[in-house]
Amino acid sequence: MTSPLTLRQQKRPLIGCTTYHKIVAQSPPIEVYGLMPAYVAAIREAGGIPLLIPLAAGEDELQAIFESVDGVLLPGGGDIAPIAYQGQSHRSLRDINPDRDRVEMFMVRQAVRAQKPILAICRGHQMMNVALGGSLWEDIAGLMPGAIQHDNYLTSPRTFLAHSVQITPDSKISHWVKTTELPVNSLHHQGVRDLAPELTATAVAPDGLIEGVEVSGHPFAVGVQWHPENLIYDNPTMLGLFKGLVTAANGRNETNGSNRAF
């Protein structure tokens, strides 16, 4: 087993990953905080070390964790509470978790303020927008005029390429995926409605839905609506987004030294 000292000597950056909360149906039932293995694999393939962030952490603990990691990943998951973006309740809303909303808002705002690298995926992409002052379509199919189908998680495997996105040339996304048009999977029913003032839209679906965002002037603050972690073996360019996160985190680690509390 690799020791913490060896990991520090290798200078592989620590990537703090927010988690989901589930109750495992067994006797007796148990509660867990978790992360899908595809995210873990993608971070490791890109050269980083994933560190899971528990949703029970208080603000002081979150600050200590934030200062100890070199970058942040916000994964996909359930819906964000509409109150966070002055939205409305909708019958399609599912798996709302106030603790997860709280933890991820903290991480987004701190990462933007401190210029710490962050990659936000699907729900994470939406949370980046909400945390910085934007809003969401509570349900794309029911509310967004002219929308294509985005909720393919109901009918298709996670690797199904549902549509392409147009990516802004010279953006961080285009740099790391090496193209300006990319076929992507689509596993969501919510999406960015009003874009937060600090964000720039850099990837768009055929129906105009914003599917990629960046913070201008930030080393690496990127959100994507699709799930690149599920596509890194079918399309290796998808790993580029994780390499972008890890590269930026590694540069910060080498420049600033380690602030790790463990």
PDB file of C-alpha atoms in Angstrom:
ATOM      1  CA  MET A   1       0.000   0.000   0.000  1.00  0.00           C
ATOM      2  CA  THR A   2       1.338   3.434  -0.940  1.00  0.00           C
ATOM      3  CA  SER A   3       2.083   5.608   2.073  1.00  0.00           C
ATOM      4  CA  PRO A   4       0.911   9.250   2.377  1.00  0.00           C
ATOM      5  CA  LEU A   5       4.580  10.293   2.312  1.00  0.00           C
ATOM      6  CA  THR A   6       5.107   8.549  -1.033  1.00  0.00           C
ATOM      7  CA  LEU A   7       2.014  10.241  -2.460  1.00  0.00           C
ATOM      8  CA  ARG A   8       3.320  13.635  -1.393  1.00  0.00           C
ATOM      9  CA  GLN A   9       6.740  12.875  -2.844  1.00  0.00           C
ATOM     10  CA  GLN A  10       5.115  11.990  -6.174  1.00  0.00           C
ATOM     11  CA  LYS A  11       3.393  15.410  -6.151  1.00  0.00           C
ATOM     12  CA  ARG A  12       0.183  13.974  -7.525  1.00  0.00           C
ATOM     13  CA  PRO A  13      -2.476  16.583  -6.759  1.00  0.00           C
ATOM     14  CA  LEU A  14      -5.317  15.848  -4.370  1.00  0.00           C
ATOM     15  CA  ILE A  15      -8.727  16.423  -5.947  1.00  0.00           C
ATOM     16  CA  GLY A  16     -11.533  16.943  -3.447  1.00  0.00           C
ATOM     17  CA  CYS A  17     -14.756  15.341  -4.711  1.00  0.00           C
ATOM     18  CA  THR A  18     -18.159  16.106  -3.271  1.00  0.00           C
ATOM     19  CA  THR A  19     -20.345  13.083  -2.605  1.00  0.00           C
ATOM     20  CA  TYR A  20     -23.927  11.859  -2.654  1.00  0.00           C
ATOM     21  CA  HIS A  21     -25.949  10.516   0.273  1.00  0.00           C
ATOM     22  CA  LYS A  22     -27.765   7.202  -0.034  1.00  0.00           C
ATOM     23  CA  ILE A  23     -29.517   4.757   2.252  1.00  0.00           C
ATOM     24  CA  VAL A  24     -28.481   1.200   1.448  1.00  0.00           C
ATOM     25  CA  ALA A  25     -31.407  -1.201   1.708  1.00  0.00           C
ATOM     26  CA  GLN A  26     -30.205  -3.938   4.012  1.00  0.00           C
ATOM     27  CA  SER A  27     -31.137  -5.069   7.497  1.00  0.00           C
ATOM     28  CA  PRO A  28     -30.685  -2.754   9.245  1.00  0.00           C
ATOM     29  CA  PRO A  29     -30.435  -0.006   6.562  1.00  0.00           C
ATOM     30  CA  ILE A  30     -27.197   1.997   6.515  1.00  0.00           C
ATOM     31  CA  GLU A  31     -26.435   5.514   5.321  1.00  0.00           C
ATOM     32  CA  VAL A  32     -23.438   6.138   3.072  1.00  0.00           C
ATOM     33  CA  TYR A  33     -21.639   9.015   1.382  1.00  0.00           C
ATOM     34  CA  GLY A  34     -20.337   7.931  -2.001  1.00  0.00           C
ATOM     35  CA  LEU A  35     -19.008   8.684  -5.463  1.00  0.00           C
ATOM     36  CA  MET A  36     -19.483   6.680  -8.661  1.00  0.00           C
ATOM     37  CA  PRO A  37     -16.305   4.751  -9.592  1.00  0.00           C
ATOM     38  CA  ALA A  38     -16.159   6.381 -13.056  1.00  0.00           C
ATOM     39  CA  TYR A  39     -15.156   9.707 -11.456  1.00  0.00           C
ATOM     40  CA  VAL A  40     -12.476   8.019  -9.369  1.00  0.00           C
ATOM     41  CA  ALA A  41     -11.099   6.249 -12.443  1.00  0.00           C
ATOM     42  CA  ALA A  42     -11.041   9.428 -14.539  1.00  0.00           C
ATOM     43  CA  ILE A  43      -9.186  11.441 -11.890  1.00  0.00           C
ATOM     44  CA  ARG A  44      -6.638   8.658 -11.410  1.00  0.00           C
ATOM     45  CA  GLU A  45      -6.177   8.209 -15.171  1.00  0.00           C
ATOM     46  CA  ALA A  46      -5.476  11.941 -15.403  1.00  0.00           C
ATOM     47  CA  GLY A  47      -2.839  11.715 -12.669  1.00  0.00           C
ATOM     48  CA  GLY A  48      -4.738  12.961  -9.633  1.00  0.00           C
ATOM     49  CA  ILE A  49      -5.714  11.426  -6.313  1.00  0.00           C
ATOM     50  CA  PRO A  50      -9.447  11.614  -5.488  1.00  0.00           C
ATOM     51  CA  LEU A  51     -10.451  12.549  -1.948  1.00  0.00           C
ATOM     52  CA  LEU A  52     -14.111  12.220  -0.961  1.00  0.00           C
ATOM     53  CA  ILE A  53     -15.735  15.116   0.911  1.00  0.00           C
ATOM     54  CA  PRO A  54     -18.453  14.076   3.414  1.00  0.00           C
ATOM     55  CA  LEU A  55     -21.691  16.043   3.301  1.00  0.00           C
ATOM     56  CA  ALA A  56     -21.879  16.225   7.104  1.00  0.00           C
ATOM     57  CA  ALA A  57     -18.830  18.523   7.258  1.00  0.00           C
ATOM     58  CA  GLY A  58     -19.364  21.873   8.947  1.00  0.00           C
ATOM     59  CA  GLU A  59     -18.013  25.155   7.597  1.00  0.00           C
ATOM     60  CA  ASP A  60     -14.737  25.002   9.544  1.00  0.00           C
ATOM     61  CA  GLU A  61     -14.184  21.424   8.392  1.00  0.00           C
ATOM     62  CA  LEU A  62     -15.017  22.333   4.798  1.00  0.00           C
ATOM     63  CA  GLN A  63     -12.525  25.187   4.934  1.00  0.00           C
ATOM     64  CA  ALA A  64      -9.818  22.836   6.228  1.00  0.00           C
ATOM     65  CA  ILE A  65     -10.602  20.318   3.483  1.00  0.00           C
ATOM     66  CA  PHE A  66     -10.643  23.044   0.836  1.00  0.00           C
ATOM     67  CA  GLU A  67      -7.243  24.339   1.933  1.00  0.00           C
ATOM     68  CA  SER A  68      -5.835  20.800   1.927  1.00  0.00           C
ATOM     69  CA  VAL A  69      -6.813  19.862  -1.634  1.00  0.00           C
ATOM     70  CA  ASP A  70      -5.248  21.103  -4.857  1.00  0.00           C
ATOM     71  CA  GLY A  71      -8.440  21.028  -6.927  1.00  0.00           C
ATOM     72  CA  VAL A  72     -12.160  20.308  -6.676  1.00  0.00           C
ATOM     73  CA  LEU A  73     -14.542  18.066  -8.618  1.00  0.00           C
ATOM     74  CA  LEU A  74     -18.324  18.443  -8.450  1.00  0.00           C
ATOM     75  CA  PRO A  75     -19.984  15.283  -9.850  1.00  0.00           C
ATOM     76  CA  GLY A  76     -23.478  14.629 -11.156  1.00  0.00           C
ATOM     77  CA  GLY A  77     -26.406  13.695  -8.957  1.00  0.00           C
ATOM     78  CA  GLY A  78     -29.859  14.749  -7.824  1.00  0.00           C
ATOM     79  CA  ASP A  79     -31.580  18.097  -8.261  1.00  0.00           C
ATOM     80  CA  ILE A  80     -30.693  21.396  -6.605  1.00  0.00           C
ATOM     81  CA  ALA A  81     -33.363  22.878  -4.334  1.00  0.00           C
ATOM     82  CA  PRO A  82     -35.259  25.563  -6.323  1.00  0.00           C
ATOM     83  CA  ILE A  83     -35.015  27.983  -3.393  1.00  0.00           C
ATOM     84  CA  ALA A  84     -31.294  28.271  -4.165  1.00  0.00           C
ATOM     85  CA  TYR A  85     -32.032  30.047  -7.459  1.00  0.00           C
ATOM     86  CA  GLN A  86     -35.473  31.597  -6.818  1.00  0.00           C
ATOM     87  CA  GLY A  87     -37.036  28.776  -8.819  1.00  0.00           C
ATOM     88  CA  GLN A  88     -40.344  26.950  -8.530  1.00  0.00           C
ATOM     89  CA  SER A  89     -41.215  23.485  -7.298  1.00  0.00           C
ATOM     90  CA  HIS A  90     -41.875  20.971 -10.082  1.00  0.00           C
ATOM     91  CA  ARG A  91     -43.270  17.435 -10.070  1.00  0.00           C
ATOM     92  CA  SER A  92     -40.089  16.135 -11.749  1.00  0.00           C
ATOM     93  CA  LEU A  93     -37.719  17.214  -8.957  1.00  0.00           C
ATOM     94  CA  ARG A  94     -35.883  14.345  -7.266  1.00  0.00           C
ATOM     95  CA  ASP A  95     -33.153  13.553  -4.742  1.00  0.00           C
ATOM     96  CA  ILE A  96     -32.844  17.077  -3.334  1.00  0.00           C
ATOM     97  CA  ASN A  97     -30.285  17.187  -0.521  1.00  0.00           C
ATOM     98  CA  PRO A  98     -29.812  20.497   1.349  1.00  0.00           C
ATOM     99  CA  ASP A  99     -26.470  19.364   2.805  1.00  0.00           C
ATOM    100  CA  ARG A 100     -25.092  18.628  -0.648  1.00  0.00           C
ATOM    101  CA  ASP A 101     -26.318  22.005  -1.909  1.00  0.00           C
ATOM    102  CA  ARG A 102     -24.602  23.694   1.045  1.00  0.00           C
ATOM    103  CA  VAL A 103     -21.291  21.858   0.631  1.00  0.00           C
ATOM    104  CA  GLU A 104     -21.111  22.395  -3.113  1.00  0.00           C
ATOM    105  CA  MET A 105     -22.031  26.075  -2.959  1.00  0.00           C
ATOM    106  CA  PHE A 106     -19.213  26.539  -0.465  1.00  0.00           C
ATOM    107  CA  MET A 107     -16.724  24.723  -2.692  1.00  0.00           C
ATOM    108  CA  VAL A 108     -17.689  26.632  -5.850  1.00  0.00           C
ATOM    109  CA  ARG A 109     -17.488  30.041  -4.212  1.00  0.00           C
ATOM    110  CA  GLN A 110     -14.215  29.270  -2.460  1.00  0.00           C
ATOM    111  CA  ALA A 111     -12.638  27.816  -5.607  1.00  0.00           C
ATOM    112  CA  VAL A 112     -13.570  30.867  -7.657  1.00  0.00           C
ATOM    113  CA  ARG A 113     -12.430  33.282  -4.954  1.00  0.00           C
ATOM    114  CA  ALA A 114      -9.135  31.469  -4.297  1.00  0.00           C
ATOM    115  CA  GLN A 115      -8.423  30.711  -7.979  1.00  0.00           C
ATOM    116  CA  LYS A 116      -8.328  26.993  -7.167  1.00  0.00           C
ATOM    117  CA  PRO A 117      -9.006  24.608 -10.091  1.00  0.00           C
ATOM    118  CA  ILE A 118     -12.512  23.153 -10.263  1.00  0.00           C
ATOM    119  CA  LEU A 119     -14.297  20.864 -12.727  1.00  0.00           C
ATOM    120  CA  ALA A 120     -18.090  20.644 -12.406  1.00  0.00           C
ATOM    121  CA  ILE A 121     -20.058  17.902 -14.176  1.00  0.00           C
ATOM    122  CA  CYS A 122     -23.818  17.692 -14.900  1.00  0.00           C
ATOM    123  CA  ARG A 123     -25.415  18.658 -11.551  1.00  0.00           C
ATOM    124  CA  GLY A 124     -22.050  20.222 -10.702  1.00  0.00           C
ATOM    125  CA  HIS A 125     -22.231  22.381 -13.840  1.00  0.00           C
ATOM    126  CA  GLN A 126     -25.687  23.526 -12.741  1.00  0.00           C
ATOM    127  CA  MET A 127     -24.457  24.139  -9.197  1.00  0.00           C
ATOM    128  CA  MET A 128     -21.590  26.295 -10.445  1.00  0.00           C
ATOM    129  CA  ASN A 129     -24.150  28.491 -12.182  1.00  0.00           C
ATOM    130  CA  VAL A 130     -26.485  28.622  -9.173  1.00  0.00           C
ATOM    131  CA  ALA A 131     -23.717  29.291  -6.634  1.00  0.00           C
ATOM    132  CA  LEU A 132     -22.533  32.274  -8.680  1.00  0.00           C
ATOM    133  CA  GLY A 133     -25.995  33.788  -9.110  1.00  0.00           C
ATOM    134  CA  GLY A 134     -27.576  32.045 -12.110  1.00  0.00           C
ATOM    135  CA  SER A 135     -30.804  30.062 -12.443  1.00  0.00           C
ATOM    136  CA  LEU A 136     -32.004  26.748 -13.890  1.00  0.00           C
ATOM    137  CA  TRP A 137     -34.776  25.269 -15.947  1.00  0.00           C
ATOM    138  CA  GLU A 138     -36.504  23.152 -13.297  1.00  0.00           C
ATOM    139  CA  ASP A 139     -37.455  20.666 -16.034  1.00  0.00           C
ATOM    140  CA  ILE A 140     -36.196  21.156 -19.587  1.00  0.00           C
ATOM    141  CA  ALA A 141     -38.788  18.967 -21.309  1.00  0.00           C
ATOM    142  CA  GLY A 142     -41.711  20.701 -19.643  1.00  0.00           C
ATOM    143  CA  LEU A 143     -40.482  24.291 -19.565  1.00  0.00           C
ATOM    144  CA  MET A 144     -37.814  25.120 -22.174  1.00  0.00           C
ATOM    145  CA  PRO A 145     -39.260  26.069 -25.577  1.00  0.00           C
ATOM    146  CA  GLY A 146     -37.838  24.090 -28.504  1.00  0.00           C
ATOM    147  CA  ALA A 147     -35.826  21.725 -26.331  1.00  0.00           C
ATOM    148  CA  ILE A 148     -34.415  18.469 -27.671  1.00  0.00           C
ATOM    149  CA  GLN A 149     -34.434  15.359 -25.489  1.00  0.00           C
ATOM    150  CA  HIS A 150     -31.835  15.610 -22.741  1.00  0.00           C
ATOM    151  CA  ASP A 151     -33.084  13.043 -20.198  1.00  0.00           C
ATOM    152  CA  ASN A 152     -31.672   9.987 -21.964  1.00  0.00           C
ATOM    153  CA  TYR A 153     -30.833   8.318 -18.641  1.00  0.00           C
ATOM    154  CA  LEU A 154     -34.391   6.971 -18.762  1.00  0.00           C
ATOM    155  CA  THR A 155     -33.909   4.992 -21.986  1.00  0.00           C
ATOM    156  CA  SER A 156     -30.227   4.698 -22.951  1.00  0.00           C
ATOM    157  CA  PRO A 157     -26.860   3.587 -21.549  1.00  0.00           C
ATOM    158  CA  ARG A 158     -24.616   6.265 -20.060  1.00  0.00           C
ATOM    159  CA  THR A 159     -22.290   6.028 -23.065  1.00  0.00           C
ATOM    160  CA  PHE A 160     -25.023   6.828 -25.615  1.00  0.00           C
ATOM    161  CA  LEU A 161     -24.071   9.928 -27.646  1.00  0.00           C
ATOM    162  CA  ALA A 162     -27.320  11.887 -27.767  1.00  0.00           C
ATOM    163  CA  HIS A 163     -26.221  15.056 -29.561  1.00  0.00           C
ATOM    164  CA  SER A 164     -23.208  17.260 -30.258  1.00  0.00           C
ATOM    165  CA  VAL A 165     -22.166  20.513 -28.608  1.00  0.00           C
ATOM    166  CA  GLN A 166     -20.574  23.486 -30.316  1.00  0.00           C
ATOM    167  CA  ILE A 167     -17.554  24.665 -28.345  1.00  0.00           C
ATOM    168  CA  THR A 168     -16.090  28.166 -28.413  1.00  0.00           C
ATOM    169  CA  PRO A 169     -12.649  28.218 -30.083  1.00  0.00           C
ATOM    170  CA  ASP A 170      -9.780  29.147 -27.741  1.00  0.00           C
ATOM    171  CA  SER A 171     -11.843  28.237 -24.672  1.00  0.00           C
ATOM    172  CA  LYS A 172     -10.436  25.956 -22.002  1.00  0.00           C
ATOM    173  CA  ILE A 173     -12.899  23.247 -23.009  1.00  0.00           C
ATOM    174  CA  SER A 174     -11.833  23.350 -26.668  1.00  0.00           C
ATOM    175  CA  HIS A 175      -8.174  23.348 -25.637  1.00  0.00           C
ATOM    176  CA  TRP A 176      -8.504  20.201 -23.553  1.00  0.00           C
ATOM    177  CA  VAL A 177     -10.847  18.218 -25.823  1.00  0.00           C
ATOM    178  CA  LYS A 178      -8.988  19.360 -28.975  1.00  0.00           C
ATOM    179  CA  THR A 179     -12.118  20.210 -30.975  1.00  0.00           C
ATOM    180  CA  THR A 180     -14.933  22.732 -31.368  1.00  0.00           C
ATOM    181  CA  GLU A 181     -17.655  20.144 -32.042  1.00  0.00           C
ATOM    182  CA  LEU A 182     -18.070  17.181 -29.731  1.00  0.00           C
ATOM    183  CA  PRO A 183     -20.650  14.349 -29.562  1.00  0.00           C
ATOM    184  CA  VAL A 184     -21.761  13.970 -25.943  1.00  0.00           C
ATOM    185  CA  ASN A 185     -24.024  11.890 -23.739  1.00  0.00           C
ATOM    186  CA  SER A 186     -27.048  13.571 -22.163  1.00  0.00           C
ATOM    187  CA  LEU A 187     -28.293  12.364 -18.773  1.00  0.00           C
ATOM    188  CA  HIS A 188     -30.113  15.316 -17.225  1.00  0.00           C
ATOM    189  CA  HIS A 189     -33.559  16.889 -17.032  1.00  0.00           C
ATOM    190  CA  GLN A 190     -32.501  20.304 -15.687  1.00  0.00           C
ATOM    191  CA  GLY A 191     -30.188  22.894 -17.223  1.00  0.00           C
ATOM    192  CA  VAL A 192     -28.785  26.406 -17.106  1.00  0.00           C
ATOM    193  CA  ARG A 193     -31.439  29.059 -17.721  1.00  0.00           C
ATOM    194  CA  ASP A 194     -30.015  32.468 -16.739  1.00  0.00           C
ATOM    195  CA  LEU A 195     -26.217  32.460 -16.810  1.00  0.00           C
ATOM    196  CA  ALA A 196     -24.364  33.714 -13.717  1.00  0.00           C
ATOM    197  CA  PRO A 197     -22.521  37.033 -14.261  1.00  0.00           C
ATOM    198  CA  GLU A 198     -19.080  35.529 -13.575  1.00  0.00           C
ATOM    199  CA  LEU A 199     -19.537  32.727 -16.115  1.00  0.00           C
ATOM    200  CA  THR A 200     -18.999  32.606 -19.866  1.00  0.00           C
ATOM    201  CA  ALA A 201     -20.897  30.066 -21.977  1.00  0.00           C
ATOM    202  CA  THR A 202     -18.384  28.064 -24.031  1.00  0.00           C
ATOM    203  CA  ALA A 203     -20.405  25.015 -25.165  1.00  0.00           C
ATOM    204  CA  VAL A 204     -23.970  24.949 -26.493  1.00  0.00           C
ATOM    205  CA  ALA A 205     -26.386  22.158 -27.479  1.00  0.00           C
ATOM    206  CA  PRO A 206     -28.342  22.257 -30.774  1.00  0.00           C
ATOM    207  CA  ASP A 207     -31.394  23.709 -28.988  1.00  0.00           C
ATOM    208  CA  GLY A 208     -29.366  26.544 -27.464  1.00  0.00           C
ATOM    209  CA  LEU A 209     -29.028  25.044 -23.977  1.00  0.00           C
ATOM    210  CA  ILE A 210     -25.749  26.079 -22.345  1.00  0.00           C
ATOM    211  CA  GLU A 211     -23.711  22.897 -21.795  1.00  0.00           C
ATOM    212  CA  GLY A 212     -20.274  24.315 -20.992  1.00  0.00           C
ATOM    213  CA  VAL A 213     -19.204  27.266 -18.841  1.00  0.00           C
ATOM    214  CA  GLU A 214     -15.962  28.847 -17.663  1.00  0.00           C
ATOM    215  CA  VAL A 215     -14.858  31.615 -15.308  1.00  0.00           C
ATOM    216  CA  SER A 216     -12.815  34.121 -17.301  1.00  0.00           C
ATOM    217  CA  GLY A 217      -9.358  34.813 -15.899  1.00  0.00           C
ATOM    218  CA  HIS A 218      -9.418  31.714 -13.681  1.00  0.00           C
ATOM    219  CA  PRO A 219      -6.705  29.036 -14.098  1.00  0.00           C
ATOM    220  CA  PHE A 220      -9.344  26.314 -14.533  1.00  0.00           C
ATOM    221  CA  ALA A 221     -12.980  26.763 -13.508  1.00  0.00           C
ATOM    222  CA  VAL A 222     -14.990  24.695 -15.982  1.00  0.00           C
ATOM    223  CA  GLY A 223     -18.467  23.194 -15.970  1.00  0.00           C
ATOM    224  CA  VAL A 224     -19.888  20.731 -18.503  1.00  0.00           C
ATOM    225  CA  GLN A 225     -23.428  19.390 -18.676  1.00  0.00           C
ATOM    226  CA  TRP A 226     -22.476  16.001 -20.122  1.00  0.00           C
ATOM    227  CA  HIS A 227     -20.716  13.121 -18.353  1.00  0.00           C
ATOM    228  CA  PRO A 228     -17.129  12.835 -19.676  1.00  0.00           C
ATOM    229  CA  GLU A 229     -16.213  10.306 -16.983  1.00  0.00           C
ATOM    230  CA  ASN A 230     -18.417   7.721 -18.723  1.00  0.00           C
ATOM    231  CA  LEU A 231     -16.744   8.286 -22.096  1.00  0.00           C
ATOM    232  CA  ILE A 232     -12.987   8.337 -21.405  1.00  0.00           C
ATOM    233  CA  TYR A 233     -12.432   4.817 -22.759  1.00  0.00           C
ATOM    234  CA  ASP A 234     -14.681   5.169 -25.831  1.00  0.00           C
ATOM    235  CA  ASN A 235     -13.383   8.657 -26.635  1.00  0.00           C
ATOM    236  CA  PRO A 236     -10.010   9.424 -25.005  1.00  0.00           C
ATOM    237  CA  THR A 237     -10.387  13.150 -25.733  1.00  0.00           C
ATOM    238  CA  MET A 238     -12.926  13.221 -22.884  1.00  0.00           C
ATOM    239  CA  LEU A 239     -10.091  12.503 -20.460  1.00  0.00           C
ATOM    240  CA  GLY A 240      -8.718  15.894 -21.472  1.00  0.00           C
ATOM    241  CA  LEU A 241     -11.156  17.673 -19.162  1.00  0.00           C
ATOM    242  CA  PHE A 242      -9.794  15.735 -16.188  1.00  0.00           C
ATOM    243  CA  LYS A 243      -6.236  16.326 -17.382  1.00  0.00           C
ATOM    244  CA  GLY A 244      -7.027  20.030 -17.489  1.00  0.00           C
ATOM    245  CA  LEU A 245      -8.178  19.921 -13.869  1.00  0.00           C
ATOM    246  CA  VAL A 246      -5.225  17.839 -12.697  1.00  0.00           C
ATOM    247  CA  THR A 247      -2.666  19.878 -14.646  1.00  0.00           C
ATOM    248  CA  ALA A 248      -3.959  23.130 -13.174  1.00  0.00           C
ATOM    249  CA  ALA A 249      -4.095  21.568  -9.700  1.00  0.00           C
ATOM    250  CA  ASN A 250      -0.576  20.209 -10.055  1.00  0.00           C
ATOM    251  CA  GLY A 251       0.739  23.606 -11.088  1.00  0.00           C
ATOM    252  CA  ARG A 252      -0.871  25.155  -8.052  1.00  0.00           C
ATOM    253  CA  ASN A 253       0.549  22.438  -5.801  1.00  0.00           C
ATOM    254  CA  GLU A 254       4.093  22.982  -7.100  1.00  0.00           C
ATOM    255  CA  THR A 255       3.816  26.781  -6.954  1.00  0.00           C
ATOM    256  CA  ASN A 256       2.195  27.157  -3.544  1.00  0.00           C
ATOM    257  CA  GLY A 257       3.510  24.097  -1.765  1.00  0.00           C
ATOM    258  CA  SER A 258       1.313  21.773   0.230  1.00  0.00           C
ATOM    259  CA  ASN A 259      -1.198  23.142   2.752  1.00  0.00           C
ATOM    260  CA  ARG A 260      -2.455  19.673   3.568  1.00  0.00           C
ATOM    261  CA  ALA A 261      -3.673  19.001   7.064  1.00  0.00           C
ATOM    262  CA  PHE A 262      -3.037  15.228   6.726  1.00  0.00           C
TER     263      PHE A 262
END
